[in-house]
Short mmCIF file of C-alpha atoms in Angstrom, two decimals:
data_model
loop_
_atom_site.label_atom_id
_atom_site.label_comp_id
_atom_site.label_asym_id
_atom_site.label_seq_id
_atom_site.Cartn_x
_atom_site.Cartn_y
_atom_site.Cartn_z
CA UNK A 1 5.12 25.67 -7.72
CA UNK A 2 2.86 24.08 -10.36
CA UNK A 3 2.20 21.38 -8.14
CA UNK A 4 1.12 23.85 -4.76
CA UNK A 5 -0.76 26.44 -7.73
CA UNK A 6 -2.58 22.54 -8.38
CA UNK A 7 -3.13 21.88 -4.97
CA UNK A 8 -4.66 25.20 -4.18
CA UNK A 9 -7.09 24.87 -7.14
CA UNK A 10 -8.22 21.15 -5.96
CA UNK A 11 -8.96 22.44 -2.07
CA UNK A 12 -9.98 25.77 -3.31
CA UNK A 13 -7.02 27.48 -0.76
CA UNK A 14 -6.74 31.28 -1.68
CA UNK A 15 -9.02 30.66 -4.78
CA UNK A 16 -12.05 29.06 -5.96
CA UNK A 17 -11.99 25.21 -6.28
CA UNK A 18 -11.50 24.25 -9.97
CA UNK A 19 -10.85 20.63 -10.68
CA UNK A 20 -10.54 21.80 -14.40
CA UNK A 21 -7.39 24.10 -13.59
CA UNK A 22 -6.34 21.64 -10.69
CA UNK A 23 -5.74 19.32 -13.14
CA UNK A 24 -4.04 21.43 -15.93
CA UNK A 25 -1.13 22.71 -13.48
CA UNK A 26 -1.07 18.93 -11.45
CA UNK A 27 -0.30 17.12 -14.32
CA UNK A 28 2.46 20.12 -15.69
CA UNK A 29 4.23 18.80 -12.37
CA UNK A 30 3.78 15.01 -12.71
CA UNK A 31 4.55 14.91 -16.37
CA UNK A 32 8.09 17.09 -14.74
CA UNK A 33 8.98 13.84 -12.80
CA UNK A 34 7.62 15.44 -9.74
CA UNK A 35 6.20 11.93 -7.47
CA UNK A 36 4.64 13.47 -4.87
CA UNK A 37 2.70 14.88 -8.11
CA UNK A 38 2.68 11.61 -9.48
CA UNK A 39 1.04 9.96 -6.93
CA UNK A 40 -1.54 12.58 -6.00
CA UNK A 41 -2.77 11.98 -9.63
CA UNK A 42 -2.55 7.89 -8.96
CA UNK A 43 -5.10 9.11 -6.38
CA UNK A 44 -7.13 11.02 -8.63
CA UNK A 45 -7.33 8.78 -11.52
CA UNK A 46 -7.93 5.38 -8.72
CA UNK A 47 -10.99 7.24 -6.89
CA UNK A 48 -12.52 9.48 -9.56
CA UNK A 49 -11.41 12.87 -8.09
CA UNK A 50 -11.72 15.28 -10.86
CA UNK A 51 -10.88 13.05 -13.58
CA UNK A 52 -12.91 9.66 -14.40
CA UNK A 53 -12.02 6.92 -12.06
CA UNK A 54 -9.29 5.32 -14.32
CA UNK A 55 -7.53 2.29 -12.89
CA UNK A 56 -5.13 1.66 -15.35
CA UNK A 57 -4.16 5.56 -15.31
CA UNK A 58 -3.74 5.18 -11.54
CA UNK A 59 -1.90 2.27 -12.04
CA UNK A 60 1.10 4.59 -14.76
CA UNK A 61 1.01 7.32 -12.68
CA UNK A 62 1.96 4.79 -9.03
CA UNK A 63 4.13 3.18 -10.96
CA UNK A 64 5.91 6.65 -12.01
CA UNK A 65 6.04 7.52 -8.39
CA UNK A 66 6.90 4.07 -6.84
CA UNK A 67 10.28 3.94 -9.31
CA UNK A 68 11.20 7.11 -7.92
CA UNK A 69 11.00 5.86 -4.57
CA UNK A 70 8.28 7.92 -3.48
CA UNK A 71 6.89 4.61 -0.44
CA UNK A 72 3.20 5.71 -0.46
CA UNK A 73 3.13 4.72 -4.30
CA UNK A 74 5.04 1.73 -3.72
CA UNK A 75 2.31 0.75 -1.27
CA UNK A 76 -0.57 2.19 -3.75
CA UNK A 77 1.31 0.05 -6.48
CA UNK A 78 0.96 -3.32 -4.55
CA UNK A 79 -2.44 -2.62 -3.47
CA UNK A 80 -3.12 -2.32 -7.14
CA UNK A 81 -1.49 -5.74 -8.12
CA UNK A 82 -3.34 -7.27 -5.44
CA UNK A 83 -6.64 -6.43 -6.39
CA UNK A 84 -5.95 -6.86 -9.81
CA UNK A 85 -7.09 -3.28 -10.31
CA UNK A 86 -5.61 -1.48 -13.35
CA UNK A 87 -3.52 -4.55 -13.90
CA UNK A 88 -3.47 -8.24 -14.02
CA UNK A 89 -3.51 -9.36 -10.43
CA UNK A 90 -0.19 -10.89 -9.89
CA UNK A 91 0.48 -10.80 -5.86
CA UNK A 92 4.69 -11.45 -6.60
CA UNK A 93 4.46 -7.80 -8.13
CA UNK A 94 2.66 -6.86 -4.91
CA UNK A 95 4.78 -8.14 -2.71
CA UNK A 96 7.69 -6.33 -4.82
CA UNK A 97 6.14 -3.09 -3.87
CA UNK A 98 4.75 -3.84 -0.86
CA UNK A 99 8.31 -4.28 0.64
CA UNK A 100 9.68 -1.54 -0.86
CA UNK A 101 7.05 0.55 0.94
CA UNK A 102 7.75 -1.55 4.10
CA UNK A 103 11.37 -1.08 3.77
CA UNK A 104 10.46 2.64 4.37
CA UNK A 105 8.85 2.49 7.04
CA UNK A 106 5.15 2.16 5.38
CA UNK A 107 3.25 0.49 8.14
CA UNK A 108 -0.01 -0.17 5.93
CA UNK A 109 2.58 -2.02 4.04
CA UNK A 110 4.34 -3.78 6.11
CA UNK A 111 1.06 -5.12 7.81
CA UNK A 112 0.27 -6.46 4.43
CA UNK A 113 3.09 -8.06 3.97
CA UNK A 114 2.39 -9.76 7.27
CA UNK A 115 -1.15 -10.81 6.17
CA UNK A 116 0.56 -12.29 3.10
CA UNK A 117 3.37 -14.29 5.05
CA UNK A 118 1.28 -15.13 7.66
CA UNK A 119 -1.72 -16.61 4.51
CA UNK A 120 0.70 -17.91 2.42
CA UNK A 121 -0.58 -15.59 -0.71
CA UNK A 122 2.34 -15.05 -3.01
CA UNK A 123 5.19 -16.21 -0.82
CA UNK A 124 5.89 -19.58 1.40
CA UNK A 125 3.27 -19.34 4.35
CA UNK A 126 5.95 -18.17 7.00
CA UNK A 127 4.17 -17.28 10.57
CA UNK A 128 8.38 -15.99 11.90
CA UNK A 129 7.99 -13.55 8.99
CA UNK A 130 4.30 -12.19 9.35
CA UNK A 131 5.05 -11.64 13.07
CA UNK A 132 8.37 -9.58 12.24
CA UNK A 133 6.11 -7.69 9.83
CA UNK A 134 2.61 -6.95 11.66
CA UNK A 135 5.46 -6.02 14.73
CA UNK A 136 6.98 -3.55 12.87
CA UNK A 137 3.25 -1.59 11.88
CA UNK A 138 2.56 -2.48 14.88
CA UNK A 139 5.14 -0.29 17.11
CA UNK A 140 3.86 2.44 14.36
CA UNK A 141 0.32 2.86 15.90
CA UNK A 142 -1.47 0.77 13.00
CA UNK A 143 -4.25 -0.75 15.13
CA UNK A 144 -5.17 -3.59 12.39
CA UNK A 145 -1.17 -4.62 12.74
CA UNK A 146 -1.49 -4.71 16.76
CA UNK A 147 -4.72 -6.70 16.44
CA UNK A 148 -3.00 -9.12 13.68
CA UNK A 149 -0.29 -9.75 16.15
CA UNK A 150 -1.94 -10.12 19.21
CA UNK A 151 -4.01 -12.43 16.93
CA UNK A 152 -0.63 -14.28 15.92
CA UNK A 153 0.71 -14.04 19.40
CA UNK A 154 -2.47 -15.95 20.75
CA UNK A 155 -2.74 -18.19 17.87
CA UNK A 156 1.37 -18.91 18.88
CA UNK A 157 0.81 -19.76 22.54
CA UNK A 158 -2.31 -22.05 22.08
CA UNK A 159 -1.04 -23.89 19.33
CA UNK A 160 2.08 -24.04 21.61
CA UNK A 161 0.16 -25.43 24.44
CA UNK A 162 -1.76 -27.85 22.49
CA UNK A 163 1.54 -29.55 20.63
CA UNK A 164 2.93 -29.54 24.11
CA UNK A 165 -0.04 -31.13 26.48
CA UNK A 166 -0.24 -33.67 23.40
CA UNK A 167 3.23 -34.94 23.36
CA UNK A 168 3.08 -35.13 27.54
CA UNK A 169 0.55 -36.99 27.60
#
């Protein structure tokens, strides 16, 4: 309840829009254990929605979310470590969180997770692995995934074709 009476306050849904009292009744929920809360206020803090733009606040409030399970913080969480925003970048904590988010089903994640196999960026460069990944976003609809693959696919056959007209010659 504290987190809809927040949510109504933010959009202004039944009453007028008060970041002020959004806030107040958000963070009674997150501080609860609520994630969904938890990351709504990562998302606050991250962008500067009625709070100031805090990145290491983002960063405690993901990370409160993303141990609960709660995949769209895992994914915020390894975005974070990526960038180095609100934290040191380290990209073996992002791909920590990054697959947890995959293993969920989080296609934004699991495309990253391909663009990391595929670039070699925290893990052994592993082209088998960033195809399984950008396949799996992929089937999901996520149109940078499809393009990655199709990428990989093409990339695949002409490197194929070369190694092959090379040793026939």
């Amino acid at each position: 309840a504290q987190c809809d009476l927040g949510v109504m306050y933010y959009e202004g849904n039944g009453v007028p829009q008060d970041y002020s009292q959004a806030i107040i009744w958000l963070r009674k929920a997150a501080e609860q254990g609520h994630a969904p809360t938890q990351y709504n206020f990562g998302i606050m803090y991250e962008n500067g929605y009625g709070v100031q733009q805090d990145y290491t606040q983002a960063v405690m409030w993901y990370k409160k979310a993303a141990e609960q399970g709660f995949a769209d913080a895992q994914y915020n969480l390894g975005v974070m470590y990526f960038e180095g925003y609100g934290v040191q970048q380290d990209y073996s904590q992002a791909i920590i969180w990054f697959r947890k988010a995959a293993k969920q089903g989080n296609a934004n994640a699991q495309n990253n997770l391909g663009v990391m196999y595929q670039n070699g960026t925290g893990v052994q460069q592993d082209y088998s692995q960033a195809i399984i990944w950008y396949r799996k976003a992929a089937e999901q609809g996520l149109a940078n995934a499809q393009s990655n693959l199709a990428l990989m696919y093409d990339w695949t056959r002409r490197r194929t074709r070369l190694f092959s007209s090379y040793y026939m010659a």
